[in-house]
Amino acid sequence: MSIELDFPEFPYEDPPGRITCRQKPWNGVLVRVDRQSFKTGDKVTFDVVVRSDATGQTPAATIQGVVSISSDCASVDYTIPWTGVLDAVTEGSIIAWYTLTPANGGEPISSEAAIVDYSRLQPGGTVCGPDH
């Protein structure tokens, strides 16, 4: 598979390049593919690796999610789940990319990978989560 598509985005990064407690990751982290021409019947497969270091060398959790396109559109969202994925890391990074499988039977194509720093550490050293 060749890499021909633009990278996905993390639309709620704040500050830019970081997902923190401010985004309440226990509700999931949104990944968006925007400004792309999706057709009815296409499948978009999101691959996500959550790593326990900022440089992306130590995988802690992986997940794959498939979104089936029900009507022509220009944007597709996928929410990375908390349980078993985002809760696996206190501080590290999230890497996401997607593969578009066209409904017309064409060859699947993959995107560039996007990376964002991820931290659940709060001032004072406590770790945020759904209960605190």
C-alpha positions as a printed Julia matrix, in Angstrom:
132×3 Matrix{Float64}:
   0.0    0.0    0.0
   1.33   3.4   -0.88
   0.98   6.53   1.21
  -1.05   8.98  -0.84
  -3.46  10.67   1.55
  -2.99  13.57   3.92
  -2.61  12.84   7.63
  -5.57  12.79  10.04
  -6.06  15.59  12.58
  -6.66  15.77  16.31
  -9.09  18.73  16.25
  -9.13  19.27  20.03
  -5.38  19.58  20.66
  -4.85  22.22  23.32
  -2.21  23.46  23.47
  -1.33  22.59  19.86
   0.41  19.24  19.6
  -0.91  17.97  22.96
  -3.86  16.08  24.36
  -4.14  16.64  28.12
  -6.66  16.34  30.94
  -8.26  19.52  29.59
  -9.73  17.44  26.71
 -11.17  14.82  29.13
  -9.65  11.81  27.32
 -11.87   9.44  29.34
 -14.62  10.58  26.93
 -12.41   9.47  24.0
 -10.09  11.44  21.72
 -11.42  12.52  18.35
  -9.44  11.87  15.15
 -10.74  13.57  11.99
 -10.09  13.2    8.29
 -11.17  16.39   6.56
 -11.22  17.82   3.05
 -11.26  14.38   1.44
 -13.77  13.07  -1.09
 -15.41   9.98   0.41
 -18.01   8.07  -1.58
 -20.94   5.96  -0.4
 -19.68   2.47   0.41
 -16.05   3.46   1.06
 -14.45   2.1    4.23
 -12.04   4.13   6.31
  -9.91   2.08   8.68
  -8.24   4.04  11.47
  -5.11   2.57  13.05
  -4.09   4.03  16.41
  -1.03   3.33  18.55
  -0.76   4.83  22.02
   2.83   4.87  23.17
   4.23   5.35  26.64
   6.96   7.76  25.55
   6.91  11.02  23.61
   9.19   9.74  20.85
   6.82   6.91  19.97
   9.16   3.99  20.63
   7.24   2.02  23.27
   3.74   0.81  22.24
   1.3    0.46  25.14
  -1.98  -0.07  23.27
  -3.24  -0.38  19.72
  -6.69  -0.29  18.2
  -8.24  -0.35  14.77
 -11.62   1.16  13.99
 -13.57   0.93  10.74
 -15.98   3.61   9.58
 -18.32   2.69   6.72
 -19.34   5.69   4.63
 -23.12   5.79   4.25
 -23.29   8.84   1.96
 -20.86  11.0   -0.01
 -19.01  13.34   2.37
 -15.77  15.26   2.9
 -15.1   14.46   6.56
 -14.91  11.31   8.7
 -14.48  11.1   12.47
 -13.3    8.3   14.73
 -13.17   8.45  18.52
 -10.27   6.64  20.18
 -11.76   4.81  23.19
 -10.65   5.26  26.78
 -10.91   1.71  28.11
  -7.97  -0.45  27.13
  -6.4    2.25  24.94
  -6.13   5.79  26.32
  -6.2    4.58  29.94
  -3.12   2.44  29.22
  -0.77   5.45  29.3
  -0.17   8.27  31.74
   2.27  10.16  29.55
   3.41   9.49  25.99
   2.03   9.96  22.49
  -0.81   8.99  20.18
  -0.08   8.05  16.58
  -2.95   7.69  14.09
  -3.28   7.01  10.37
  -6.03   5.69   8.15
  -6.53   3.51   5.1
  -9.23   4.28   2.54
 -10.72   1.22   0.85
 -12.77   2.52  -2.09
 -16.25   1.07  -2.67
 -15.46   0.73  -6.37
 -12.94  -2.03  -5.66
  -9.9    0.18  -6.21
  -6.62  -0.4   -4.41
  -6.63   0.7   -0.73
  -4.51   3.78  -0.02
  -3.02   4.93   3.28
  -2.46   8.29   4.88
   0.55   9.85   6.49
   0.66   9.27  10.26
  -0.19  12.05  12.7
   1.35  12.19  16.17
   0.3   14.15  19.22
   1.79  14.22  22.72
  -0.5   12.75  25.36
  -0.4   13.42  29.09
  -2.77  12.74  31.97
  -0.4   14.26  34.52
  -1.76  17.3   36.29
   0.09  19.97  38.24
   1.16  18.43  41.51
   1.67  15.0   39.96
  -1.87  13.58  40.15
  -3.18  11.64  37.19
  -6.54  12.57  35.69
  -9.19  10.02  34.8
 -12.96   9.64  34.8
 -13.09   9.56  38.6
 -10.75  12.53  39.25
